[in-house]
C-alpha cells in the first residue's frame, strides 16, 4: 500500500494551494478525477476580492461579507479571510498571475454585488484560468506527485481518525487503498444536483458525500446560490463582472426594474436578492421566455472586448446574441454551494487528520449568501491554511496502518455494480433528481413542494440500488464513474431538502414563501447534518459573532 504524509483530494485552486503550502520535505500527493487544470476553478470569470487599495480596509470587506451572508457566516473565519487576503493576492501576482491593470499600472479592481468598495481583482473575465495555471506551475515546480484521473470513492476512518482513501485508477479500473497521515479534501461543489447549473459536469459533490458518510457533519446545506445571470437552456454563466462594469437588467417594458427593488445598489445588490427580483419580474409576466435582459450595449465595443471578451463569445456561441449589439436574455441559475463539510478557521473537521478547504468546505465565510469574488479568495486563503495545519499535524503521526475492511467493502460495491445484468440505467434517475431539485428547491421555496422533492429523492435512492451499467469493462469506464457520482448527488440532495424543510425562516438564498421573514431569535444558527441509516439527522450550532452584531 502506498502511504503519503499528506494526500490532497482535488486539484482546483484550493487543493493546489494546499499542496504548494505544505512544508518542504514532506511527501505530498494530490488526486484528481480530471487533469488538474480542468478543475472547475478554471471557469471562474469575474474576479477575486481583497482590500488591497489604501482607501479600502479588511474590516470593510469583513463587514460586507458578514452582512451579505445574512449574518450566518462565522465572523472569526470571515476576519481571517479578509485580513489575510491582500497578502495572498500579492503573492499570487509574484508567482506570475497576470491581473488586469488600471491607468496607474496597479492591479485593477471592479465593483461587485454587495460590496461597499470596488475590491474585485480580475484578469479580464478569465480570472480562474489565470490563477489555476499559475498554481499548476507551482505544483510542478514543487514536484508534487499527481494521481491524475483517479477517482476517490471513500475516506478510510477508524475510531474517528482519518487514515487515507480508497481510490480508482480510472484508466485501468483498479481500486487502491492509499494511506496518509493527513487527508485534505478540496473537491469543489455539487452544482450538478440541479438539472441546469453553471457548474462543470464533474461538480457532483463527491467529497461532501464521502465526508458525510464517514461521520463528518455537513453544515448549512440548505443554502444554494442562484446566480442572477446565466444563459437560457445551457445555464452557462455570464459573470457578475458584466454588471460590475455597468451592465443593466431590463424587463420586457424596457425598464431597469432593480430601481423599484433597491434604488441604491440597483444591479449590484446581493445575488440572492437580484435573483429573486428577476424571478418576480418573470413570474409577473414581464420576462421573455423565462428570462430578463442583460444590456451591455452602452459600455461600448472597446470596453466589452477588453474587459468581457469571454462572455461575449459565450453569448454569441450559445444564444446567438452579440452583447455589443443586443441585450442578452439571462435567468437565475444554480451556481454555488454555500454549505459543505463543517470546518473551523484552520480547516480542521471533526475527524482527526481530516481537513477540508474551498467550495466543499463550510468554514463558514459565506453563511446564507456568498458575495461574488469571495469564493476564489476562500480557496486561496483556506487552501493555504489547510496545507500549513496538515503539515503541523503529520509531524505528530508516526505510522499509518489500515485494516483491509474498507477496501473490501468498496471492491464489493464496484463488483456488484459491474455484475448486475438488469435494472434501470442511470440517465433517467439523474434527470429526475435534477428536475425535482430545480422545480421544488429553486429560488422560492415552500414546505409542500419541498416535501414532494424529498419523496422523489427517496424514490430515486431506492431505484439507485438496482441500477445496471451497459459498460462493464475496466478501462476508462465513465458510466461507472457517473453511477458513483449519482450516489453522491442523492446524498447531498437529501441533506439540502431536509435542511431546507426544517429551517422555517427566510435568510439569504433560502427564501420560504411560507416563512418570508428572517428570524434571528429562532434561526440564527447553523444546520448540521449527520448521516444515519434513516437519512440525515439534524443538529444545530451557534454562529460565531465577533464584531458585527446582526442588523436587518
Ligand atoms: C462558471 C463559474 C464561474 C465562477 N466565477 C467565480 C468568480 O469570478 N469569482 C469567485 O470568487 N468565484 C467564482 N466561482 C466559484 C469558484 O470558481 C469555485 O467555488 C472555486 O473555484 C472552487 O474551487 P475548489 O478548489 O474548491 O474546487 P474545484 O476547482 O471545483 O476543484 C475540485 C477538484 O476536486 C476533484 N474531485 C472532485 N471529486 C473527486 C473525486 N471523487 N475523486 C478525485 N477527485 C475529485 C476534481 O477533479 C477537481 O480537481 C465560479 C464558479 C463557476 C462554476
Coordinates of C-alpha atoms and ligand atoms in Angstrom, one line a residue:
X1 CA 0.0 0.0 0.0
X2 CA 1.2 3.5 -0.8
X3 CA 1.4 5.9 2.1
X4 CA 1.9 9.7 1.9
X5 CA 2.4 12.3 4.6
X6 CA -0.4 14.5 3.1
X7 CA -2.9 13.4 0.5
X8 CA -5.0 16.1 -1.1
X9 CA -8.1 15.2 -3.0
X10 CA -9.0 17.8 -5.6
X11 CA -6.7 19.8 -7.8
X12 CA -8.7 23.0 -8.2
X13 CA -7.4 26.2 -6.6
X14 CA -7.9 25.1 -3.0
X15 CA -6.3 21.7 -3.5
X16 CA -3.3 23.0 -5.4
X17 CA -2.8 25.9 -3.0
X18 CA -2.8 23.5 -0.1
X19 CA -0.2 21.3 -1.8
X20 CA 2.0 24.3 -2.5
X21 CA 1.7 25.5 1.1
X22 CA 2.7 22.1 2.6
X23 CA 6.0 22.2 4.4
X24 CA 9.1 21.3 2.3
X25 CA 10.4 17.8 2.8
X26 CA 7.0 16.2 3.3
X27 CA 5.7 13.6 0.9
X28 CA 2.7 15.3 -0.6
X29 CA 0.4 13.9 -3.3
X30 CA -2.7 15.2 -5.0
X31 CA -5.5 13.2 -6.6
X32 CA -7.9 14.5 -9.1
X33 CA -10.6 12.8 -11.2
X34 CA -9.7 15.1 -14.1
X35 CA -6.4 16.7 -15.2
X36 CA -5.7 19.5 -12.6
X37 CA -6.3 22.4 -15.0
X38 CA -9.7 21.0 -16.0
X39 CA -11.0 21.5 -12.4
X40 CA -13.9 23.9 -12.2
X41 CA -11.8 26.7 -10.8
X42 CA -10.6 27.2 -14.4
X43 CA -14.0 28.5 -15.3
X44 CA -14.1 31.3 -12.8
X45 CA -14.7 34.6 -14.6
X46 CA -15.3 37.8 -12.7
X47 CA -12.6 38.0 -10.1
X48 CA -11.2 37.7 -6.6
X49 CA -11.9 40.1 -3.7
X50 CA -9.3 41.6 -1.4
X51 CA -8.9 45.0 0.2
X52 CA -5.6 45.9 -1.5
X53 CA -6.4 49.6 -2.1
X54 CA -5.3 52.1 0.6
X55 CA -8.8 53.6 0.6
X56 CA -10.3 50.2 1.4
X57 CA -9.9 48.1 4.6
X58 CA -10.1 44.5 5.5
X59 CA -12.7 45.5 8.2
X60 CA -14.9 47.0 5.5
X61 CA -14.6 43.8 3.4
X62 CA -15.4 41.7 6.5
X63 CA -18.5 43.8 7.2
X64 CA -19.8 43.4 3.6
X65 CA -19.2 39.7 3.8
X66 CA -20.9 39.3 7.2
X67 CA -23.9 41.4 6.1
X68 CA -24.1 39.7 2.7
X69 CA -24.1 36.3 4.5
X70 CA -27.4 37.2 6.3
X71 CA -25.2 37.2 9.4
X72 CA -24.9 33.4 9.2
X73 CA -21.2 33.5 8.3
X74 CA -18.8 32.8 11.2
X75 CA -17.1 36.1 11.8
X76 CA -13.8 34.6 13.1
X77 CA -13.3 32.9 9.7
X78 CA -14.5 36.0 7.8
X79 CA -11.9 38.1 9.7
X80 CA -9.2 35.6 8.8
X81 CA -10.1 35.6 5.1
X82 CA -10.4 39.4 4.8
X83 CA -7.3 40.1 6.8
X84 CA -5.0 37.6 5.1
X85 CA -6.5 38.1 1.6
X86 CA -4.5 41.1 0.4
X87 CA -1.1 39.4 1.1
X88 CA -2.3 36.3 -0.8
X89 CA -3.3 38.4 -3.8
X90 CA 0.2 40.0 -3.9
X91 CA 1.8 36.6 -3.6
X92 CA -0.3 35.3 -6.5
X93 CA 1.0 38.1 -8.5
X94 CA 4.6 37.4 -7.6
X95 CA 4.0 33.8 -8.6
X96 CA 3.0 35.0 -12.1
X97 CA -0.7 35.7 -12.1
X98 CA -1.4 38.3 -14.7
X99 CA -4.1 40.6 -13.3
X100 CA -5.7 43.4 -15.4
X101 CA -4.3 46.8 -14.6
X102 CA -5.7 50.3 -14.0
X103 CA -4.4 53.5 -15.6
X104 CA -1.7 53.8 -12.9
X105 CA -0.4 50.3 -13.6
X106 CA -1.8 48.9 -10.4
X107 CA -3.9 45.8 -10.1
X108 CA -7.3 46.9 -11.4
X109 CA -10.4 46.3 -9.2
X110 CA -14.1 46.3 -10.3
X111 CA -17.3 46.7 -8.3
X112 CA -19.2 43.5 -7.4
X113 CA -22.5 42.9 -5.8
X114 CA -23.0 43.6 -2.1
X115 CA -19.5 45.3 -1.8
X116 CA -19.2 48.8 -0.4
X117 CA -15.9 49.3 -2.3
X118 CA -14.7 48.2 -5.8
X119 CA -12.4 45.4 -4.5
X120 CA -12.6 42.6 -7.0
X121 CA -9.3 42.0 -8.7
X122 CA -9.5 40.3 -12.1
X123 CA -7.9 39.0 -15.2
X124 CA -10.4 40.3 -17.8
X125 CA -13.2 37.7 -17.4
X126 CA -10.9 34.7 -17.2
X127 CA -9.6 35.1 -13.7
X128 CA -9.9 31.4 -12.7
X129 CA -8.0 30.4 -15.8
X130 CA -5.1 32.8 -15.0
X131 CA -4.9 31.7 -11.3
X132 CA -5.3 27.9 -11.9
X133 CA -2.5 27.8 -14.4
X134 CA -0.2 29.7 -12.1
X135 CA -0.9 27.2 -9.3
X136 CA -0.3 24.3 -11.6
X137 CA 3.1 25.7 -12.5
X138 CA 3.9 25.9 -8.8
X139 CA 2.7 22.3 -8.3
X140 CA 5.1 21.1 -11.0
X141 CA 7.9 23.2 -9.6
X142 CA 7.5 21.7 -6.1
X143 CA 7.5 18.2 -7.6
X144 CA 4.1 17.2 -6.0
X145 CA 3.1 13.7 -7.1
X146 CA -0.2 13.8 -9.0
X147 CA -2.6 10.9 -9.3
X148 CA -4.2 12.2 -12.5
X149 CA -7.7 10.8 -13.5
X150 CA -8.0 8.8 -10.3
X151 CA -11.5 8.8 -8.7
X152 CA -11.8 8.7 -4.9
X153 CA -14.7 6.5 -3.6
X154 CA -14.4 6.8 0.2
X155 CA -12.4 8.0 3.2
X156 CA -10.8 5.5 5.4
X157 CA -11.7 6.4 9.0
X158 CA -11.0 4.3 12.1
X159 CA -12.1 5.5 15.5
X160 CA -12.7 9.0 14.2
X161 CA -9.1 9.1 12.8
X162 CA -8.7 9.6 9.1
X163 CA -6.1 7.3 7.6
X164 CA -6.4 7.6 3.8
X165 CA -8.8 7.0 0.9
X166 CA -9.9 4.2 -1.4
X167 CA -9.5 5.4 -5.0
X168 CA -9.8 4.0 -8.5
X169 CA -7.2 4.5 -11.2
X170 CA -9.8 5.3 -13.9
X171 CA -7.6 4.4 -16.8
X172 CA -7.1 0.8 -15.6
X173 CA -10.2 0.4 -13.4
X174 CA -8.2 -0.8 -10.5
X175 CA -9.0 0.0 -6.8
X176 CA -6.3 1.0 -4.4
X177 CA -6.1 1.9 -0.7
X178 CA -3.9 4.9 -0.3
X179 CA -2.7 5.7 3.2
X180 CA -2.0 9.2 4.5
X181 CA -1.1 10.8 7.8
X182 CA -3.4 13.7 6.8
X183 CA -6.1 14.0 4.1
X184 CA -7.3 17.3 2.8
X185 CA -10.5 17.4 0.7
X186 CA -10.7 20.2 -1.8
X187 CA -13.3 18.5 -4.0
X188 CA -15.4 21.5 -5.0
X189 CA -19.2 22.0 -5.2
X190 CA -22.3 20.0 -6.1
X191 CA -24.0 22.3 -8.7
X192 CA -24.9 19.3 -10.8
X193 CA -27.6 18.2 -8.3
X194 CA -29.8 20.7 -10.3
X195 CA -30.7 19.9 -13.8
X196 CA -29.3 23.1 -15.1
X197 CA -26.3 24.7 -13.5
X198 CA -23.3 27.0 -14.2
X199 CA -21.1 24.2 -12.9
X200 CA -18.9 21.7 -14.8
X201 CA -20.3 18.3 -15.2
X202 CA -17.7 17.0 -12.7
X203 CA -19.2 19.1 -9.9
X204 CA -21.1 16.3 -8.2
X205 CA -20.1 17.0 -4.6
X206 CA -18.3 13.6 -4.1
X207 CA -16.1 14.9 -1.3
X208 CA -19.0 16.2 0.7
X209 CA -20.8 12.9 0.4
X210 CA -17.8 10.9 1.4
X211 CA -17.1 13.0 4.4
X212 CA -20.8 12.8 5.4
X213 CA -20.8 9.0 5.1
X214 CA -17.6 8.8 7.1
X215 CA -19.2 10.7 10.0
X216 CA -18.2 14.3 9.5
X217 CA -21.3 16.6 9.6
X218 CA -22.3 18.8 6.6
X219 CA -23.2 22.3 7.5
X220 CA -25.9 24.7 6.1
X221 CA -26.6 22.6 3.1
X222 CA -30.0 24.3 2.5
X223 CA -28.2 27.4 1.2
X224 CA -27.7 27.1 -2.5
X225 CA -26.7 30.1 -4.5
X226 CA -28.6 31.0 -7.7
X227 CA -26.6 33.4 -9.8
X228 CA -28.7 36.2 -11.4
X229 CA -27.2 35.9 -14.9
X230 CA -27.0 32.6 -16.6
X231 CA -27.9 31.7 -20.2
X232 CA -31.2 30.1 -21.1
X233 CA -31.1 26.3 -21.6
X234 CA -27.4 25.7 -21.1
X235 CA -27.2 27.6 -17.7
X236 CA -23.8 28.9 -18.7
X237 CA -22.6 31.8 -16.5
X238 CA -22.4 35.4 -17.5
X239 CA -20.1 37.0 -14.9
X240 CA -21.3 39.5 -12.3
X241 CA -18.4 41.5 -13.7
X242 CA -20.8 42.4 -16.6
X243 CA -23.0 44.3 -14.1
X244 CA -19.8 45.4 -12.2
X245 CA -18.7 47.1 -15.4
X246 CA -22.1 48.9 -15.6
X247 CA -24.5 46.4 -17.3
X248 CA -28.3 47.0 -16.8
X249 CA -31.0 44.5 -16.2
X250 CA -34.2 45.2 -18.2
X251 CA -37.7 43.7 -18.3
X252 CA -39.9 43.5 -21.4
X253 CA -41.1 47.0 -20.8
X254 CA -37.5 48.2 -21.2
X255 CA -37.5 49.2 -17.5
X256 CA -34.4 48.9 -15.3
X257 CA -36.6 47.1 -12.8
X258 CA -34.0 47.0 -10.0
X259 CA -34.8 50.6 -9.5
X260 CA -38.0 49.5 -7.9
X261 CA -36.5 46.9 -5.6
X262 CA -33.2 48.6 -4.5
X263 CA -32.6 52.0 -5.9
X264 CA -29.3 52.4 -4.2
X265 CA -27.5 49.2 -5.2
X266 CA -29.5 48.6 -8.3
X267 CA -28.0 45.6 -10.3
X268 CA -25.2 45.3 -7.7
X269 CA -27.4 44.2 -4.8
X270 CA -26.5 40.8 -3.4
X271 CA -27.0 37.8 -5.6
X272 CA -29.8 36.2 -3.6
X273 CA -31.8 39.5 -3.8
X274 CA -31.2 40.2 -7.5
X275 CA -32.2 36.6 -8.4
X276 CA -35.4 36.9 -6.5
X277 CA -36.3 40.2 -8.2
X278 CA -35.6 38.7 -11.7
X279 CA -37.8 35.7 -10.9
X280 CA -40.6 38.0 -9.7
X281 CA -40.4 40.0 -12.9
X282 CA -40.7 36.8 -14.9
X283 CA -43.5 35.4 -12.7
X284 CA -45.5 38.6 -13.0
X285 CA -45.3 38.4 -16.8
X286 CA -42.5 41.0 -17.6
X287 CA -40.0 38.4 -18.8
X288 CA -39.0 37.0 -22.1
X289 CA -39.1 33.1 -22.3
X290 CA -38.4 32.9 -18.6
X291 CA -35.6 35.4 -18.8
X292 CA -34.9 39.1 -18.3
X293 CA -32.4 41.1 -20.4
X294 CA -28.8 42.0 -19.6
X295 CA -28.0 45.1 -21.5
X296 CA -24.3 45.9 -22.1
X297 CA -24.6 48.0 -25.3
X298 CA -23.9 51.3 -23.6
X299 CA -20.5 50.0 -22.3
X300 CA -19.3 50.2 -25.9
X301 CA -17.3 47.8 -28.1
X302 CA -13.9 48.7 -26.7
X303 CA -14.7 48.0 -23.1
X304 CA -16.6 44.8 -23.9
X305 CA -13.7 43.5 -25.9
X306 CA -11.2 44.4 -23.3
X307 CA -12.9 43.5 -20.1
X308 CA -15.6 40.9 -21.0
X309 CA -14.3 39.1 -24.1
X310 CA -15.2 35.6 -22.9
X311 CA -18.8 36.3 -22.0
X312 CA -19.2 38.0 -25.4
X313 CA -18.0 34.8 -27.1
X314 CA -20.3 32.6 -24.9
X315 CA -23.3 34.8 -25.7
X316 CA -22.6 34.6 -29.4
X317 CA -22.0 30.8 -29.4
X318 CA -24.8 29.7 -27.1
X319 CA -27.7 32.1 -27.6
X320 CA -26.7 33.8 -30.9
X321 CA -26.6 37.3 -29.4
X322 CA -23.6 39.7 -29.6
X323 CA -23.8 41.9 -26.5
X324 CA -22.2 44.7 -28.4
X325 CA -25.3 44.9 -30.5
X326 CA -28.2 43.4 -28.4
X327 CA -29.2 42.7 -24.9
X328 CA -28.6 39.1 -23.7
X329 CA -31.5 37.0 -22.3
X330 CA -30.5 35.8 -18.8
X331 CA -32.1 34.0 -15.9
X332 CA -31.1 32.9 -12.4
X333 CA -29.4 29.6 -12.3
X334 CA -27.9 27.2 -9.7
X335 CA -24.3 28.2 -9.2
X336 CA -22.6 27.7 -5.8
X337 CA -22.7 25.6 -2.7
X338 CA -22.6 27.7 0.5
X339 CA -22.9 24.6 2.7
X340 CA -20.3 21.8 2.9
X341 CA -18.1 19.9 5.3
X342 CA -18.0 21.7 8.6
X343 CA -14.6 23.0 9.5
X344 CA -13.0 25.6 11.8
X345 CA -10.9 28.5 10.6
X346 CA -7.9 26.1 10.3
X347 CA -9.9 23.8 8.0
X348 CA -10.0 21.1 10.7
X349 CA -13.0 18.8 10.8
X350 CA -14.5 16.6 13.5
X351 CA -12.2 13.7 12.3
X352 CA -8.6 13.8 13.3
X353 CA -6.2 14.2 10.4
X354 CA -9.0 15.2 8.0
X355 CA -9.2 18.7 6.6
X356 CA -11.4 20.5 4.0
X357 CA -11.0 23.7 2.1
X358 CA -12.6 25.5 -0.8
X359 CA -16.1 25.1 -2.1
X360 CA -16.5 21.6 -0.5
X361 CA -16.0 23.1 3.0
X362 CA -18.2 25.2 5.1
X363 CA -15.9 27.4 7.2
X364 CA -18.3 29.3 7.1
X365 CA -17.4 32.6 5.4
X366 CA -20.5 32.8 3.1
X367 CA -23.3 31.9 5.5
X368 CA -26.6 32.2 3.8
X369 CA -25.3 34.0 0.7
X370 CA -21.9 34.3 -0.8
X371 CA -20.6 37.6 -2.3
X372 CA -19.2 37.4 -5.8
X373 CA -15.4 37.2 -5.8
X374 CA -15.2 35.8 -2.2
X375 CA -15.1 32.1 -3.3
X376 CA -11.8 32.4 -5.2
X377 CA -10.4 34.2 -2.2
X378 CA -11.7 31.4 0.1
X379 CA -9.9 28.8 -2.0
X380 CA -6.6 30.6 -1.8
X381 CA -6.6 31.7 1.9
X382 CA -8.1 28.4 3.3
X383 CA -6.3 26.2 0.9
X384 CA -3.0 27.6 2.2
X385 CA -4.1 27.3 5.8
X386 CA -5.2 23.7 5.3
X387 CA -1.7 22.9 3.9
X388 CA 0.0 24.6 6.8
X389 CA -2.1 22.9 9.5
X390 CA -1.9 19.5 8.0
X391 CA 1.9 19.8 7.8
X392 CA 2.0 20.5 11.5
X393 CA -0.3 17.5 12.2
X394 CA 1.7 14.9 10.3
X395 CA 4.8 15.6 12.3
X396 CA 2.9 14.1 15.3
X397 CA 1.8 10.9 13.5
X398 CA 4.4 8.1 13.4
X399 CA 2.9 5.4 11.1
X400 CA -0.3 4.7 9.3
X401 CA -1.8 1.2 9.4
X402 CA -5.1 0.4 7.7
X403 CA -7.4 -2.6 8.1
X404 CA -8.5 -4.3 4.9
X405 CA -12.2 -4.0 5.6
X406 CA -12.8 -0.5 3.9
X407 CA -11.0 -1.6 0.8
X408 CA -13.0 -4.9 0.6
X409 CA -16.3 -3.0 1.1
X410 CA -15.6 -0.7 -1.8
X411 CA -14.4 -3.5 -4.0
X412 CA -17.7 -5.4 -3.4
X413 CA -19.7 -2.3 -4.2
X414 CA -18.0 -1.8 -7.5
X415 CA -18.1 -5.5 -8.4
X416 CA -21.9 -5.6 -7.6
X417 CA -22.4 -2.6 -9.9
X418 CA -20.4 -4.2 -12.7
X419 CA -22.0 -7.6 -12.5
X420 CA -25.7 -6.7 -12.3
X421 CA -27.3 -7.7 -15.7
X422 CA -30.7 -5.9 -15.5
X423 CA -32.1 -2.9 -13.8
X424 CA -32.5 0.8 -14.6
X425 CA -30.0 2.9 -16.4
X426 CA -28.6 5.9 -14.5
X427 CA -29.6 8.6 -17.0
X428 CA -33.3 8.9 -16.2
X429 CA -32.5 8.7 -12.4
X430 CA -30.1 11.6 -12.7
X431 CA -32.6 13.6 -14.8
X432 CA -35.5 13.0 -12.4
X433 CA -33.4 14.0 -9.4
X434 CA -32.2 17.2 -11.1
X435 CA -35.7 18.1 -12.3
X436 CA -37.1 17.7 -8.8
X437 CA -34.5 19.9 -7.2
X438 CA -34.9 22.6 -9.9
X439 CA -38.7 22.5 -9.6
X440 CA -39.0 22.4 -5.8
X441 CA -35.8 23.8 -4.4
X442 CA -35.3 26.9 -6.5
X443 CA -35.4 30.5 -5.5
X444 CA -38.8 30.4 -3.9
X445 CA -39.5 27.5 -1.6
X446 CA -42.4 26.2 0.4
X447 CA -42.9 23.2 2.6
X448 CA -45.3 21.2 0.4
X449 CA -43.2 21.4 -2.7
X450 CA -40.0 20.6 -0.8
X451 CA -41.8 17.5 0.7
X452 CA -42.5 16.4 -2.9
X453 CA -38.8 16.7 -3.7
X454 CA -37.9 14.7 -0.6
X455 CA -40.3 11.9 -1.7
X456 CA -38.7 11.9 -5.2
X457 CA -35.2 11.8 -3.7
X458 CA -36.1 8.8 -1.5
X459 CA -37.7 7.1 -4.5
X460 CA -34.5 7.7 -6.6
X461 CA -32.4 6.4 -3.8
X462 CA -34.4 3.1 -3.8
X463 CA -34.2 2.8 -7.5
X464 CA -30.5 3.5 -7.4
X465 CA -30.0 0.2 -5.5
X466 CA -31.0 -1.6 -8.7
X467 CA -29.2 0.3 -11.4
X468 CA -27.3 -1.6 -14.1
X469 CA -24.5 -0.5 -16.3
X470 CA -24.1 -1.2 -20.1
X471 CA -20.4 -0.8 -19.9
X472 CA -19.0 -3.5 -17.6
X473 CA -15.4 -3.1 -18.7
X474 CA -12.5 -1.9 -16.6
X475 CA -10.8 0.6 -18.9
X476 CA -11.9 4.2 -18.5
X477 CA -15.4 3.2 -17.6
X478 CA -17.1 6.6 -17.4
X479 CA -20.5 5.1 -16.9
X480 CA -19.3 3.5 -13.6
X481 CA -17.9 6.9 -12.5
X482 CA -21.2 8.6 -13.4
X483 CA -23.0 6.0 -11.3
X484 CA -20.8 6.6 -8.3
X485 CA -21.3 10.4 -8.8
X486 CA -25.0 9.9 -8.8
X487 CA -24.7 8.2 -5.4
X488 CA -23.0 11.4 -4.1
X489 CA -25.7 13.7 -5.6
X490 CA -28.5 11.7 -3.9
X491 CA -26.9 12.0 -0.5
X492 CA -26.5 15.8 -1.0
X493 CA -29.9 16.4 -2.4
X494 CA -31.3 14.8 0.7
X495 CA -29.3 17.0 3.1
X496 CA -30.3 20.1 1.1
X497 CA -34.0 19.4 1.2
X498 CA -34.2 18.2 4.8
X499 CA -32.2 21.2 6.0
X500 CA -34.5 23.5 3.9
X501 CA -37.7 22.0 5.2
X502 CA -36.6 22.4 8.8
X503 CA -35.4 26.0 8.5
X504 CA -38.7 27.8 8.9
X505 CA -37.5 31.3 8.0
X506 CA -36.0 33.2 5.1
X507 CA -32.4 34.1 5.1
X508 CA -30.0 34.8 2.1
X509 CA -30.5 32.3 -0.6
X510 CA -33.1 30.3 1.4
X511 CA -36.4 32.1 0.8
X512 CA -39.6 30.5 2.1
X513 CA -42.9 31.8 0.8
X514 CA -44.5 30.3 3.9
X515 CA -41.9 32.0 6.3
X516 CA -40.9 35.2 4.4
X517 CA -39.1 36.9 7.4
X518 CA -35.6 36.4 8.8
X519 CA -36.0 35.1 12.3
X520 CA -32.8 35.7 14.3
X521 CA -34.4 34.6 17.6
X522 CA -35.1 31.1 16.3
X523 CA -32.8 30.6 13.4
X524 CA -29.5 32.5 13.8
X525 CA -27.8 29.1 13.9
X526 CA -26.1 26.6 11.7
X527 CA -27.7 23.4 10.5
X528 CA -25.6 20.3 10.9
X529 CA -26.5 17.1 9.0
X530 CA -25.2 13.8 10.2
X531 CA -25.5 10.6 8.1
X532 CA -27.7 7.9 9.6
X533 CA -29.3 4.7 8.1
X534 CA -32.7 6.5 8.0
X535 CA -31.4 9.7 6.4
X536 CA -29.9 13.0 7.6
X537 CA -30.1 13.6 11.4
X538 CA -30.1 17.4 12.1
X539 CA -28.5 19.2 14.9
X540 CA -27.9 23.0 15.3
X541 CA -24.8 25.0 16.3
X542 CA -24.3 28.7 17.2
X543 CA -23.0 31.2 14.8
X544 CA -19.7 33.0 15.8
X545 CA -20.3 36.7 16.0
X546 CA -17.2 38.8 16.7
X547 CA -17.5 42.5 15.7
X548 CA -20.7 42.9 13.6
X549 CA -23.9 42.3 15.5
X550 CA -26.8 41.3 13.2
X551 CA -29.0 44.1 11.8
X552 CA -31.6 43.9 9.1
Ligands
LIG1 C1 -18.6 29.3 -14.1 C2 -18.2 29.7 -12.8 C3 -17.6 31.0 -12.6 C4 -17.2 31.4 -11.3 N1 -16.6 32.6 -11.2 C5 -16.2 33.0 -9.9 C6 -15.5 34.2 -9.8 O1 -15.3 35.0 -10.7 N2 -15.1 34.6 -8.5 C7 -15.3 33.7 -7.4 O2 -14.9 34.1 -6.3 N3 -15.9 32.5 -7.6 C8 -16.3 32.1 -8.8 N4 -16.9 30.9 -9.0 C9 -16.8 30.0 -7.9 C10 -15.4 29.4 -7.7 O3 -14.8 29.3 -9.0 C11 -15.4 28.0 -7.1 O4 -16.1 28.0 -5.9 C12 -13.9 27.6 -6.8 O5 -13.1 27.7 -7.9 C13 -13.9 26.1 -6.3 O6 -12.6 25.7 -6.2 P1 -12.2 24.4 -5.4 O7 -10.7 24.3 -5.4 O8 -12.9 24.3 -4.1 O9 -12.8 23.2 -6.3 P2 -12.8 22.9 -7.9 O10 -12.0 23.9 -8.7 O11 -14.2 22.6 -8.3 O12 -12.0 21.6 -7.9 C14 -12.5 20.3 -7.4 C15 -11.4 19.3 -7.6 O13 -11.8 18.1 -6.9 C16 -11.6 17.0 -7.8 N5 -12.5 15.9 -7.4 C17 -13.8 16.0 -7.0 N6 -14.4 14.8 -6.7 C18 -13.4 13.9 -6.8 C19 -13.3 12.5 -6.6 N7 -14.3 11.8 -6.2 N8 -12.1 11.9 -6.8 C20 -11.0 12.7 -7.2 N9 -11.0 14.0 -7.4 C21 -12.2 14.6 -7.2 C22 -11.8 17.5 -9.2 O14 -11.2 16.7 -10.1 C23 -11.2 18.9 -9.1 O15 -9.8 18.8 -9.3 C24 -17.3 30.5 -10.2 C25 -17.9 29.2 -10.4 C26 -18.3 28.9 -11.7 C27 -18.9 27.5 -11.8

